[in-house]
PDB file of C-alpha atoms in Angstrom:
ATOM      1  CA  MET A 684     102.513  45.299 107.992  1.00 40.00           C
ATOM      2  CA  PRO A 685     100.418  44.920 104.672  1.00 36.00           C
ATOM      3  CA  TYR A 686     100.172  48.032 102.531  1.00 32.00           C
ATOM      4  CA  TYR A 687      96.472  48.388 102.713  1.00 31.00           C
ATOM      5  CA  PHE A 688      96.713  48.639 106.600  1.00 30.00           C
ATOM      6  CA  LEU A 689      99.662  50.911 106.527  1.00 34.00           C
ATOM      7  CA  MET A 690      97.612  53.362 104.202  1.00 36.00           C
ATOM      8  CA  LYS A 691      94.562  53.099 106.563  1.00 35.00           C
ATOM      9  CA  LYS A 692      96.632  53.827 109.614  1.00 38.00           C
ATOM     10  CA  ARG A 693      98.071  56.917 107.923  1.00 43.00           C
ATOM     11  CA  SER A 694      94.747  57.968 106.619  1.00 44.00           C
ATOM     12  CA  LEU A 695      93.501  57.617 110.224  1.00 37.00           C
ATOM     13  CA  MET A 696      96.620  59.662 111.541  1.00 43.00           C
ATOM     14  CA  THR A 697      95.714  62.526 108.970  1.00 42.00           C
ATOM     15  CA  LEU A 698      92.064  62.631 109.990  1.00 36.00           C
ATOM     16  CA  LEU A 699      93.188  62.993 113.633  1.00 36.00           C
ATOM     17  CA  LEU A 700      95.484  65.681 112.776  1.00 39.00           C
ATOM     18  CA  ILE A 701      92.930  67.558 111.043  1.00 37.00           C
ATOM     19  CA  VAL A 702      90.527  67.239 113.854  1.00 34.00           C
ATOM     20  CA  ILE A 703      93.128  68.427 116.306  1.00 35.00           C
ATOM     21  CA  ILE A 704      94.033  71.463 114.114  1.00 36.00           C
ATOM     22  CA  PHE A 705      90.211  72.368 113.924  1.00 34.00           C
ATOM     23  CA  ASN A 706      89.591  72.178 117.581  1.00 35.00           C
ATOM     24  CA  THR A 707      92.753  74.255 118.208  1.00 33.00           C
ATOM     25  CA  LEU A 708      91.480  76.922 115.771  1.00 32.00           C
ATOM     26  CA  SER A 709      88.065  76.772 117.196  1.00 31.00           C
ATOM     27  CA  PHE A 710      89.204  77.498 120.863  1.00 27.00           C
ATOM     28  CA  SER A 711      91.726  80.269 119.551  1.00 30.00           C
ATOM     29  CA  THR A 712      88.928  81.845 117.668  1.00 32.00           C
ATOM     30  CA  PRO A 713      87.228  84.957 119.779  1.00 39.00           C
ATOM     31  CA  ALA A 714      83.649  84.422 120.789  1.00 42.00           C
ATOM     32  CA  ALA A 715      81.055  85.676 118.633  1.00 56.00           C
ATOM     33  CA  GLY A 716      80.535  88.743 120.767  1.00 71.00           C
ATOM     34  CA  SER A 717      82.188  90.302 123.761  1.00 85.00           C
ATOM     35  CA  ASP A 718      81.773  92.994 126.440  1.00 87.00           C
ATOM     36  CA  GLU A 719      85.215  94.225 125.351  1.00 91.00           C
ATOM     37  CA  LEU A 720      84.017  94.852 121.892  1.00 92.00           C
ATOM     38  CA  LYS A 721      80.908  96.386 123.128  1.00 92.00           C
ATOM     39  CA  ARG A 722      82.939  98.884 125.211  1.00 92.00           C
ATOM     40  CA  GLU A 723      85.163  99.802 122.091  1.00 92.00           C
ATOM     41  CA  LEU A 724      82.207 100.441 119.934  1.00 93.00           C
ATOM     42  CA  LEU A 725      80.528 102.726 122.541  1.00 94.00           C
ATOM     43  CA  GLU A 726      83.848 104.624 122.924  1.00 94.00           C
ATOM     44  CA  ASP A 727      83.983 105.080 119.239  1.00 93.00           C
ATOM     45  CA  ILE A 728      80.460 106.286 119.031  1.00 94.00           C
ATOM     46  CA  ILE A 729      80.818 108.741 122.046  1.00 94.00           C
ATOM     47  CA  SER A 730      83.915 110.147 120.688  1.00 93.00           C
ATOM     48  CA  VAL A 731      82.200 111.441 117.687  1.00 93.00           C
ATOM     49  CA  ASP A 732      81.483 115.059 118.548  1.00 92.00           C
ATOM     50  CA  LYS A 733      80.570 117.310 115.588  1.00 94.00           C
ATOM     51  CA  PRO A 734      78.145 120.063 117.016  1.00 94.00           C
ATOM     52  CA  GLU A 735      78.431 122.330 113.615  1.00 94.00           C
ATOM     53  CA  LEU A 736      77.541 119.362 111.415  1.00 95.00           C
ATOM     54  CA  PHE A 737      74.926 118.033 113.851  1.00 94.00           C
ATOM     55  CA  GLY A 738      73.385 121.581 114.020  1.00 94.00           C
ATOM     56  CA  ASP A 739      72.933 121.326 110.277  1.00 93.00           C
ATOM     57  CA  TYR A 740      72.064 117.836 109.938  1.00 95.00           C
ATOM     58  CA  GLY A 741      70.267 116.895 113.217  1.00 95.00           C
ATOM     59  CA  GLU A 742      69.219 113.505 111.605  1.00 96.00           C
ATOM     60  CA  LEU A 743      72.802 112.374 111.894  1.00 96.00           C
ATOM     61  CA  ASP A 744      73.065 113.390 115.569  1.00 95.00           C
ATOM     62  CA  LEU A 745      69.801 111.291 116.005  1.00 96.00           C
ATOM     63  CA  ALA A 746      71.082 108.265 114.056  1.00 95.00           C
ATOM     64  CA  LYS A 747      74.337 108.349 116.366  1.00 95.00           C
ATOM     65  CA  ALA A 748      72.312 108.512 119.534  1.00 95.00           C
ATOM     66  CA  LYS A 749      69.990 105.703 118.395  1.00 95.00           C
ATOM     67  CA  THR A 750      73.030 103.679 117.627  1.00 94.00           C
ATOM     68  CA  GLN A 751      74.556 104.280 120.893  1.00 94.00           C
ATOM     69  CA  ALA A 752      71.464 103.367 122.816  1.00 94.00           C
ATOM     70  CA  VAL A 753      71.023 100.164 120.655  1.00 93.00           C
ATOM     71  CA  ILE A 754      74.627  99.262 121.440  1.00 93.00           C
ATOM     72  CA  GLN A 755      74.111  99.989 125.164  1.00 93.00           C
ATOM     73  CA  GLY A 756      71.104  97.771 125.257  1.00 91.00           C
ATOM     74  CA  MET A 757      72.695  94.716 123.690  1.00 88.00           C
ATOM     75  CA  GLU A 758      74.332  91.981 125.698  1.00 89.00           C
ATOM     76  CA  GLY A 759      78.056  91.671 125.297  1.00 87.00           C
ATOM     77  CA  SER A 760      77.675  88.294 123.408  1.00 88.00           C
ATOM     78  CA  GLU A 761      75.237  89.900 120.931  1.00 89.00           C
ATOM     79  CA  VAL A 762      77.822  92.785 120.017  1.00 90.00           C
ATOM     80  CA  THR A 763      79.773  90.989 117.196  1.00 91.00           C
ATOM     81  CA  ARG A 764      82.202  91.818 114.434  1.00 91.00           C
ATOM     82  CA  ASN A 765      79.120  92.249 112.074  1.00 92.00           C
ATOM     83  CA  THR A 766      77.767  94.911 114.568  1.00 92.00           C
ATOM     84  CA  LYS A 767      81.217  96.710 114.424  1.00 93.00           C
ATOM     85  CA  ALA A 768      81.110  96.674 110.649  1.00 93.00           C
ATOM     86  CA  GLY A 769      77.730  98.409 110.577  1.00 94.00           C
ATOM     87  CA  VAL A 770      78.743 100.861 113.249  1.00 95.00           C
ATOM     88  CA  ASP A 771      82.115 101.544 111.385  1.00 95.00           C
ATOM     89  CA  ILE A 772      80.112 102.403 108.164  1.00 95.00           C
ATOM     90  CA  LEU A 773      77.829 104.739 110.007  1.00 96.00           C
ATOM     91  CA  LEU A 774      80.962 106.561 111.581  1.00 96.00           C
ATOM     92  CA  GLU A 775      82.682 106.763 108.257  1.00 96.00           C
ATOM     93  CA  LEU A 776      79.504 108.064 106.730  1.00 96.00           C
ATOM     94  CA  ILE A 777      79.229 110.972 109.326  1.00 96.00           C
ATOM     95  CA  ASP A 778      82.952 111.851 108.630  1.00 96.00           C
ATOM     96  CA  ALA A 779      82.192 111.939 104.926  1.00 97.00           C
ATOM     97  CA  PHE A 780      79.094 114.169 105.531  1.00 97.00           C
ATOM     98  CA  GLU A 781      81.329 116.621 107.409  1.00 96.00           C
ATOM     99  CA  VAL A 782      83.745 117.016 104.457  1.00 97.00           C
ATOM    100  CA  MET A 783      80.764 117.359 102.179  1.00 97.00           C
ATOM    101  CA  ALA A 784      79.182 119.908 104.416  1.00 96.00           C
ATOM    102  CA  ASP A 785      82.248 121.958 104.536  1.00 96.00           C
ATOM    103  CA  LEU A 786      82.705 121.961 100.776  1.00 97.00           C
ATOM    104  CA  SER A 787      79.009 123.004 100.250  1.00 95.00           C
ATOM    105  CA  LYS A 788      79.459 126.190 102.366  1.00 94.00           C
ATOM    106  CA  SER A 789      81.853 127.417  99.641  1.00 95.00           C
ATOM    107  CA  SER A 790      80.566 130.007  97.093  1.00 94.00           C
ATOM    108  CA  VAL A 791      82.778 128.281  94.359  1.00 96.00           C
ATOM    109  CA  PRO A 792      80.775 125.849  92.185  1.00 96.00           C
ATOM    110  CA  SER A 793      83.820 123.543  91.693  1.00 95.00           C
ATOM    111  CA  GLU A 794      83.800 122.961  95.485  1.00 97.00           C
ATOM    112  CA  HIS A 795      80.125 122.043  95.363  1.00 97.00           C
ATOM    113  CA  ILE A 796      80.764 119.454  92.556  1.00 97.00           C
ATOM    114  CA  LYS A 797      83.324 117.771  94.815  1.00 97.00           C
ATOM    115  CA  ALA A 798      80.733 117.842  97.516  1.00 97.00           C
ATOM    116  CA  LEU A 799      78.365 116.094  95.176  1.00 97.00           C
ATOM    117  CA  GLU A 800      81.048 113.512  94.352  1.00 96.00           C
ATOM    118  CA  ILE A 801      81.235 112.750  97.881  1.00 97.00           C
ATOM    119  CA  ALA A 802      77.323 112.596  98.341  1.00 97.00           C
ATOM    120  CA  ASP A 803      77.521 109.721  95.710  1.00 96.00           C
ATOM    121  CA  ARG A 804      79.791 107.780  97.969  1.00 96.00           C
ATOM    122  CA  ILE A 805      77.666 108.576 101.010  1.00 96.00           C
ATOM    123  CA  ASN A 806      74.622 107.310  99.055  1.00 96.00           C
ATOM    124  CA  THR A 807      76.476 103.945  98.335  1.00 95.00           C
ATOM    125  CA  SER A 808      77.426 103.767 102.027  1.00 95.00           C
ATOM    126  CA  ILE A 809      73.710 104.195 103.124  1.00 96.00           C
ATOM    127  CA  ASN A 810      72.722 101.330 100.825  1.00 95.00           C
ATOM    128  CA  VAL A 811      75.278  99.089 102.323  1.00 95.00           C
ATOM    129  CA  LEU A 812      74.298 100.088 105.791  1.00 94.00           C
ATOM    130  CA  SER A 813      70.730  99.068 104.798  1.00 93.00           C
ATOM    131  CA  GLY A 814      72.056  95.490 104.631  1.00 92.00           C
ATOM    132  CA  TYR A 815      72.805  95.396 108.423  1.00 92.00           C
ATOM    133  CA  ASP A 816      69.778  94.170 110.152  1.00 89.00           C
ATOM    134  CA  ILE A 817      70.195  96.159 113.480  1.00 89.00           C
ATOM    135  CA  ALA A 818      70.672  99.427 111.517  1.00 92.00           C
ATOM    136  CA  GLU A 819      67.712  98.891 109.227  1.00 93.00           C
ATOM    137  CA  ARG A 820      65.512  97.928 112.175  1.00 92.00           C
ATOM    138  CA  ASN A 821      66.256 101.000 114.051  1.00 92.00           C
ATOM    139  CA  GLY A 822      65.825 103.375 110.849  1.00 94.00           C
ATOM    140  CA  ILE A 823      69.516 104.405 110.741  1.00 95.00           C
ATOM    141  CA  PRO A 824      70.011 104.184 107.052  1.00 96.00           C
ATOM    142  CA  MET A 825      66.664 106.274 106.616  1.00 96.00           C
ATOM    143  CA  LEU A 826      67.794 109.062 108.915  1.00 96.00           C
ATOM    144  CA  ALA A 827      71.014 109.483 106.855  1.00 96.00           C
ATOM    145  CA  GLU A 828      69.063 109.317 103.642  1.00 96.00           C
ATOM    146  CA  ILE A 829      66.815 112.215 104.926  1.00 96.00           C
ATOM    147  CA  ALA A 830      69.976 114.327 105.703  1.00 97.00           C
ATOM    148  CA  LEU A 831      71.401 113.498 102.330  1.00 97.00           C
ATOM    149  CA  ARG A 832      68.123 114.597 100.481  1.00 97.00           C
ATOM    150  CA  ARG A 833      68.227 117.856 102.346  1.00 96.00           C
ATOM    151  CA  PHE A 834      71.979 118.408 101.116  1.00 97.00           C
ATOM    152  CA  TYR A 835      70.856 117.647  97.553  1.00 98.00           C
ATOM    153  CA  ARG A 836      68.001 120.286  97.749  1.00 97.00           C
ATOM    154  CA  ASN A 837      70.345 122.783  98.993  1.00 96.00           C
ATOM    155  CA  ASP A 838      72.837 122.086  96.199  1.00 97.00           C
ATOM    156  CA  GLY A 839      70.001 122.184  93.841  1.00 97.00           C
ATOM    157  CA  GLU A 840      69.252 125.820  94.840  1.00 97.00           C
ATOM    158  CA  PHE A 841      72.924 126.687  94.797  1.00 97.00           C
ATOM    159  CA  PHE A 842      73.431 125.554  91.204  1.00 97.00           C
ATOM    160  CA  GLU A 843      70.108 127.154  90.096  1.00 97.00           C
ATOM    161  CA  ALA A 844      71.289 130.472  91.433  1.00 97.00           C
ATOM    162  CA  ALA A 845      74.798 129.887  89.914  1.00 97.00           C
ATOM    163  CA  ALA A 846      73.200 129.087  86.364  1.00 97.00           C
ATOM    164  CA  ARG A 847      71.196 132.325  86.755  1.00 95.00           C
ATOM    165  CA  ASN A 848      74.188 134.589  87.539  1.00 95.00           C
ATOM    166  CA  GLU A 849      76.699 132.706  84.909  1.00 95.00           C
ATOM    167  CA  GLU A 850      77.434 134.602  81.804  1.00 94.00           C
ATOM    168  CA  GLU A 851      79.091 131.830  79.886  1.00 95.00           C
ATOM    169  CA  THR A 852      76.057 129.937  78.382  1.00 96.00           C
ATOM    170  CA  LYS A 853      78.249 126.758  78.087  1.00 95.00           C
ATOM    171  CA  VAL A 854      78.726 126.753  81.863  1.00 96.00           C
ATOM    172  CA  LYS A 855      75.158 128.033  82.509  1.00 97.00           C
ATOM    173  CA  ILE A 856      73.828 124.876  80.755  1.00 97.00           C
ATOM    174  CA  GLU A 857      76.242 122.693  82.944  1.00 97.00           C
ATOM    175  CA  TYR A 858      75.174 124.385  86.143  1.00 97.00           C
ATOM    176  CA  ALA A 859      71.333 124.053  85.253  1.00 97.00           C
ATOM    177  CA  SER A 860      71.764 120.378  84.447  1.00 97.00           C
ATOM    178  CA  ILE A 861      73.547 119.853  87.783  1.00 97.00           C
ATOM    179  CA  SER A 862      70.774 121.769  89.576  1.00 98.00           C
ATOM    180  CA  SER A 863      68.164 119.398  87.974  1.00 97.00           C
ATOM    181  CA  ILE A 864      69.979 116.281  88.989  1.00 97.00           C
ATOM    182  CA  ALA A 865      70.407 117.407  92.390  1.00 97.00           C
ATOM    183  CA  TYR A 866      66.769 118.415  92.783  1.00 97.00           C
ATOM    184  CA  GLY A 867      65.804 115.130  91.692  1.00 97.00           C
ATOM    185  CA  LEU A 868      67.879 113.321  94.120  1.00 97.00           C
ATOM    186  CA  GLY A 869      66.649 115.614  96.669  1.00 96.00           C
ATOM    187  CA  GLY A 870      63.073 114.520  96.142  1.00 95.00           C
ATOM    188  CA  MET A 871      62.062 117.702  94.365  1.00 96.00           C
ATOM    189  CA  PRO A 872      60.271 116.711  91.024  1.00 96.00           C
ATOM    190  CA  THR A 873      59.250 120.186  90.252  1.00 96.00           C
ATOM    191  CA  GLY A 874      62.449 121.705  90.551  1.00 96.00           C
ATOM    192  CA  LYS A 875      64.028 118.901  88.624  1.00 97.00           C
ATOM    193  CA  SER A 876      61.528 119.459  85.813  1.00 97.00           C
ATOM    194  CA  ARG A 877      62.011 123.151  85.837  1.00 97.00           C
ATOM    195  CA  MET A 878      65.784 123.139  85.730  1.00 97.00           C
ATOM    196  CA  GLU A 879      65.944 120.275  83.232  1.00 97.00           C
ATOM    197  CA  PHE A 880      63.653 122.365  80.660  1.00 97.00           C
ATOM    198  CA  GLU A 881      65.951 125.228  81.338  1.00 96.00           C
ATOM    199  CA  SER A 882      69.063 123.325  80.644  1.00 97.00           C
ATOM    200  CA  ARG A 883      67.563 121.891  77.307  1.00 97.00           C
ATOM    201  CA  ARG A 884      66.208 125.287  76.230  1.00 97.00           C
ATOM    202  CA  LEU A 885      69.634 127.007  76.819  1.00 97.00           C
ATOM    203  CA  ASP A 886      71.311 124.067  74.945  1.00 97.00           C
ATOM    204  CA  TRP A 887      69.143 124.232  71.923  1.00 97.00           C
ATOM    205  CA  ILE A 888      69.745 127.991  71.694  1.00 97.00           C
ATOM    206  CA  TYR A 889      73.499 127.674  72.121  1.00 97.00           C
ATOM    207  CA  LYS A 890      73.881 124.931  69.601  1.00 96.00           C
ATOM    208  CA  ARG A 891      71.757 127.035  66.986  1.00 96.00           C
ATOM    209  CA  ASP A 892      73.902 129.957  67.633  1.00 96.00           C
ATOM    210  CA  MET A 893      77.147 128.173  67.309  1.00 94.00           C
ATOM    211  CA  GLU A 894      76.132 126.771  64.139  1.00 95.00           C
ATOM    212  CA  ARG A 895      75.474 130.172  62.851  1.00 95.00           C
ATOM    213  CA  ALA A 896      78.736 131.489  64.156  1.00 94.00           C
ATOM    214  CA  SER A 897      80.534 128.470  62.559  1.00 92.00           C
ATOM    215  CA  GLU A 898      78.876 129.419  59.163  1.00 94.00           C
ATOM    216  CA  TYR A 899      80.138 133.019  59.528  1.00 94.00           C
ATOM    217  CA  ILE A 900      83.678 131.832  60.378  1.00 92.00           C
ATOM    218  CA  HIS A 901      83.714 129.587  57.352  1.00 93.00           C
ATOM    219  CA  ALA A 902      82.510 132.255  54.988  1.00 92.00           C
ATOM    220  CA  SER A 903      85.079 134.667  56.553  1.00 91.00           C
ATOM    221  CA  TRP A 904      87.831 132.280  55.700  1.00 90.00           C
ATOM    222  CA  SER A 905      86.517 131.772  52.176  1.00 90.00           C
ATOM    223  CA  HIS A 906      86.389 135.615  51.464  1.00 88.00           C
ATOM    224  CA  LEU A 907      89.855 135.866  53.128  1.00 87.00           C
ATOM    225  CA  ASN A 908      91.344 133.423  50.724  1.00 87.00           C
ATOM    226  CA  ASN A 909      89.744 135.142  47.702  1.00 82.00           C
ATOM    227  CA  ALA A 910      91.168 138.457  48.865  1.00 81.00           C
ATOM    228  CA  ARG A 911      94.648 137.147  49.229  1.00 79.00           C
ATOM    229  CA  ASN A 912      95.346 136.521  45.795  1.00 75.00           C
ATOM    230  CA  PRO A 913      93.939 139.504  43.773  1.00 63.00           C
ATOM    231  CA  SER A 914      93.989 139.613  39.898  1.00 63.00           C
ATOM    232  CA  SER A 915      96.361 142.048  38.402  1.00 59.00           C
ATOM    233  CA  GLY A 916      95.039 145.646  37.615  1.00 54.00           C
ATOM    234  CA  PHE A 917      93.187 148.161  39.688  1.00 56.00           C
ATOM    235  CA  PHE A 918      89.698 146.549  39.360  1.00 61.00           C
ATOM    236  CA  GLY A 919      91.311 143.206  40.589  1.00 66.00           C
ATOM    237  CA  THR A 920      92.586 145.006  43.654  1.00 70.00           C
ATOM    238  CA  ALA A 921      89.230 146.709  43.996  1.00 75.00           C
ATOM    239  CA  ALA A 922      87.502 143.288  43.841  1.00 78.00           C
ATOM    240  CA  SER A 923      89.802 141.764  46.532  1.00 80.00           C
ATOM    241  CA  PHE A 924      89.202 144.888  48.645  1.00 76.00           C
ATOM    242  CA  MET A 925      85.461 144.002  48.464  1.00 86.00           C
ATOM    243  CA  GLU A 926      86.242 140.427  49.424  1.00 84.00           C
ATOM    244  CA  ILE A 927      88.221 141.509  52.576  1.00 83.00           C
ATOM    245  CA  LEU A 928      85.392 143.813  53.535  1.00 88.00           C
ATOM    246  CA  LYS A 929      83.021 140.621  53.318  1.00 89.00           C
ATOM    247  CA  ALA A 930      85.449 138.651  55.421  1.00 89.00           C
ATOM    248  CA  ARG A 931      85.619 141.207  58.061  1.00 90.00           C
ATOM    249  CA  ASP A 932      81.864 141.583  58.116  1.00 93.00           C
ATOM    250  CA  SER A 933      81.349 137.765  58.659  1.00 92.00           C
ATOM    251  CA  PHE A 934      83.885 137.553  61.302  1.00 91.00           C
ATOM    252  CA  GLU A 935      82.231 140.530  63.051  1.00 92.00           C
ATOM    253  CA  LYS A 936      78.903 138.760  63.030  1.00 94.00           C
ATOM    254  CA  ALA A 937      80.457 135.522  64.451  1.00 93.00           C
ATOM    255  CA  LYS A 938      82.275 137.565  67.081  1.00 92.00           C
ATOM    256  CA  GLU A 939      78.967 139.122  68.110  1.00 93.00           C
ATOM    257  CA  ILE A 940      77.474 135.619  68.730  1.00 94.00           C
ATOM    258  CA  TYR A 941      80.534 134.431  70.720  1.00 93.00           C
ATOM    259  CA  ASP A 942      80.444 137.555  72.802  1.00 93.00           C
ATOM    260  CA  GLU A 943      76.811 137.019  73.340  1.00 94.00           C
ATOM    261  CA  HIS A 944      77.396 133.712  75.017  1.00 94.00           C
ATOM    262  CA  LYS A 945      80.782 134.689  76.515  1.00 92.00           C
ATOM    263  CA  ASP A 946      82.043 131.618  74.623  1.00 91.00           C
ATOM    264  CA  LYS A 947      85.823 130.790  74.828  1.00 85.00           C
ATOM    265  CA  GLU A 948      85.834 129.293  71.408  1.00 82.00           C
ATOM    266  CA  LEU A 949      86.372 132.994  70.241  1.00 80.00           C
ATOM    267  CA  GLU A 950      90.041 132.805  71.418  1.00 80.00           C
ATOM    268  CA  ASN A 951      90.516 129.813  68.940  1.00 79.00           C
ATOM    269  CA  VAL A 952      89.409 131.858  66.003  1.00 79.00           C
ATOM    270  CA  ARG A 953      91.378 135.081  66.810  1.00 75.00           C
ATOM    271  CA  GLY A 954      93.881 134.226  64.198  1.00 76.00           C
ATOM    272  CA  ILE A 955      91.601 134.897  61.416  1.00 84.00           C
ATOM    273  CA  GLU A 956      90.939 138.363  62.718  1.00 81.00           C
ATOM    274  CA  ASN A 957      94.772 139.266  62.638  1.00 82.00           C
ATOM    275  CA  GLU A 958      94.972 137.701  59.003  1.00 85.00           C
ATOM    276  CA  ILE A 959      91.840 139.926  57.971  1.00 85.00           C
ATOM    277  CA  LYS A 960      93.690 142.983  59.538  1.00 82.00           C
ATOM    278  CA  ILE A 961      96.928 142.344  57.644  1.00 84.00           C
ATOM    279  CA  VAL A 962      95.291 141.656  54.195  1.00 81.00           C
ATOM    280  CA  TYR A 963      92.960 144.630  54.682  1.00 73.00           C
ATOM    281  CA  HIS A 964      95.728 147.035  55.379  1.00 78.00           C
ATOM    282  CA  ARG A 965      97.869 145.606  52.360  1.00 78.00           C
ATOM    283  CA  LEU A 966      94.704 145.839  50.008  1.00 70.00           C
ATOM    284  CA  MET A 967      93.933 149.414  51.397  1.00 67.00           C
ATOM    285  CA  LEU A 968      97.397 150.618  50.469  1.00 70.00           C
ATOM    286  CA  ASP A 969      97.268 149.079  47.109  1.00 62.00           C
ATOM    287  CA  THR A 970      93.819 150.497  46.404  1.00 64.00           C
ATOM    288  CA  LEU A 971      94.952 154.020  47.482  1.00 59.00           C
ATOM    289  CA  LYS A 972      97.878 153.484  45.278  1.00 62.00           C
ATOM    290  CA  GLY A 973      95.684 152.530  42.268  1.00 57.00           C
ATOM    291  CA  VAL A 974      93.395 155.406  43.181  1.00 58.00           C
ATOM    292  CA  ALA A 975      96.326 157.958  43.381  1.00 56.00           C
ATOM    293  CA  ILE A 976      97.591 156.596  39.866  1.00 57.00           C
ATOM    294  CA  TYR A 977      93.946 156.762  38.387  1.00 61.00           C
ATOM    295  CA  LEU A 978      93.753 160.318  39.690  1.00 60.00           C
ATOM    296  CA  LEU A 979      97.055 161.304  38.396  1.00 66.00           C
ATOM    297  CA  ILE A 980      96.315 160.018  35.091  1.00 66.00           C
ATOM    298  CA  LEU A 981      92.996 161.736  35.047  1.00 64.00           C
ATOM    299  CA  SER A 982      94.651 164.938  36.096  1.00 68.00           C
ATOM    300  CA  PHE A 983      97.011 164.802  33.238  1.00 62.00           C
ATOM    301  CA  PHE A 984      94.246 164.336  30.845  1.00 66.00           C
ATOM    302  CA  THR A 985      92.230 166.882  32.356  1.00 73.00           C
ATOM    303  CA  VAL A 986      95.083 169.509  32.067  1.00 65.00           C
ATOM    304  CA  ILE A 987      95.506 168.660  28.425  1.00 72.00           C
ATOM    305  CA  ILE A 988      91.825 168.932  27.688  1.00 72.00           C
ATOM    306  CA  TRP A 989      91.813 172.176  29.724  1.00 67.00           C
ATOM    307  CA  ASN A 990      94.832 173.543  27.716  1.00 64.00           C
ATOM    308  CA  ASP A 991      92.886 172.718  24.418  1.00 60.00           C
ATOM    309  CA  PHE A 992      89.945 174.395  25.681  1.00 66.00           C
ATOM    310  CA  LYS A 993      91.825 177.430  26.714  1.00 62.00           C
ATOM    311  CA  ARG A 994      93.621 177.600  23.404  1.00 65.00           C
ATOM    312  CA  TRP A 995      90.409 177.161  21.646  1.00 65.00           C
ATOM    313  CA  GLY A 996      88.824 179.859  23.638  1.00 59.00           C
ATOM    314  CA  GLU A 997      91.753 182.351  22.829  1.00 57.00           C
ATOM    315  CA  GLU A 998      91.449 181.666  19.242  1.00 57.00           C
ATOM    316  CA  LEU A 999      87.764 182.115  19.339  1.00 56.00           C
ATOM    317  CA  ASP A1000      88.399 185.447  21.072  1.00 55.00           C
ATOM    318  CA  ASP A1001      91.059 186.535  18.343  1.00 54.00           C
ATOM    319  CA  THR A1002      88.411 185.498  15.670  1.00 62.00           C
ATOM    320  CA  ARG A1003      85.761 187.661  17.314  1.00 58.00           C
ATOM    321  CA  LEU A1004      88.197 190.525  17.539  1.00 54.00           C
ATOM    322  CA  GLY A1005      89.215 190.422  14.016  1.00 54.00           C
ATOM    323  CA  GLU A1006      85.628 190.447  12.836  1.00 55.00           C
ATOM    324  CA  GLU A1007      85.072 193.504  14.907  1.00 56.00           C
ATOM    325  CA  LEU A1008      88.034 195.258  13.244  1.00 52.00           C
ATOM    326  CA  ILE A1009      86.766 194.377   9.786  1.00 57.00           C
ATOM    327  CA  VAL A1010      83.472 195.833  10.506  1.00 53.00           C
TER     328      VAL A1010
END
């Protein structure tokens, strides 16, 4: 058989084999929709029973009920894998909502921050769900979005109260900022603007005061270094003692600022306070020693001068007595 016909025969056989495989796969692939898949989806939807969550977020209960009604009204052939994908997203979204809602009931801000992270993921899921025609047509994403906005408003109020009650300014700024963002996502522009202004105002005050505190700490270190190496002599010690007093005064001013803002940075500069105390006590002793020596020397000269005055007085008395006897 000529090579051309052999190759053509092989090509026809290959084509026939491809057609057979395609037909086999086509018949083995499940139908686009089925009553069995419809039953599975309805069972999944009906099994979701979250009375506490649905009590707080009735929109989710309504979204679940509408989805169930839509699936029930569809023919089995209309319920496809695509339909199942949309339902799965809704059910996962409801589960995430439950975790988020439980976290938001805590009085601990860190738990609310975790809830907000889940809310971001829920928002993404809502956007994905909007891409499913059946869900979008029946307003399912919109219901979930309404529930999510209410969560954001509630958390905006929580962080506003947390910012008001917080003593540490740095944390207060963070809470005010979170409150502003939450209000914005919750559709409350007035609350967003108010808390954004408060966050910026606090941030400006905090940065200004921290700059002043940093200057005081720098001055304190400078005076401390000057006090560590006094020049010889009493007056050198006295000058160093004045420097350590300035170092202590600068640190106290910085400490007042840190205390006012309840700032933890104070713990990082505690070392200078100990250094000041050590040098202060050493210079105090040196100064007292110098004063004691000075007083001792002064007392010595005072005694000598006193004795001279006393002797001069006695001689003056003798002179007067001699004059009286002569007269």
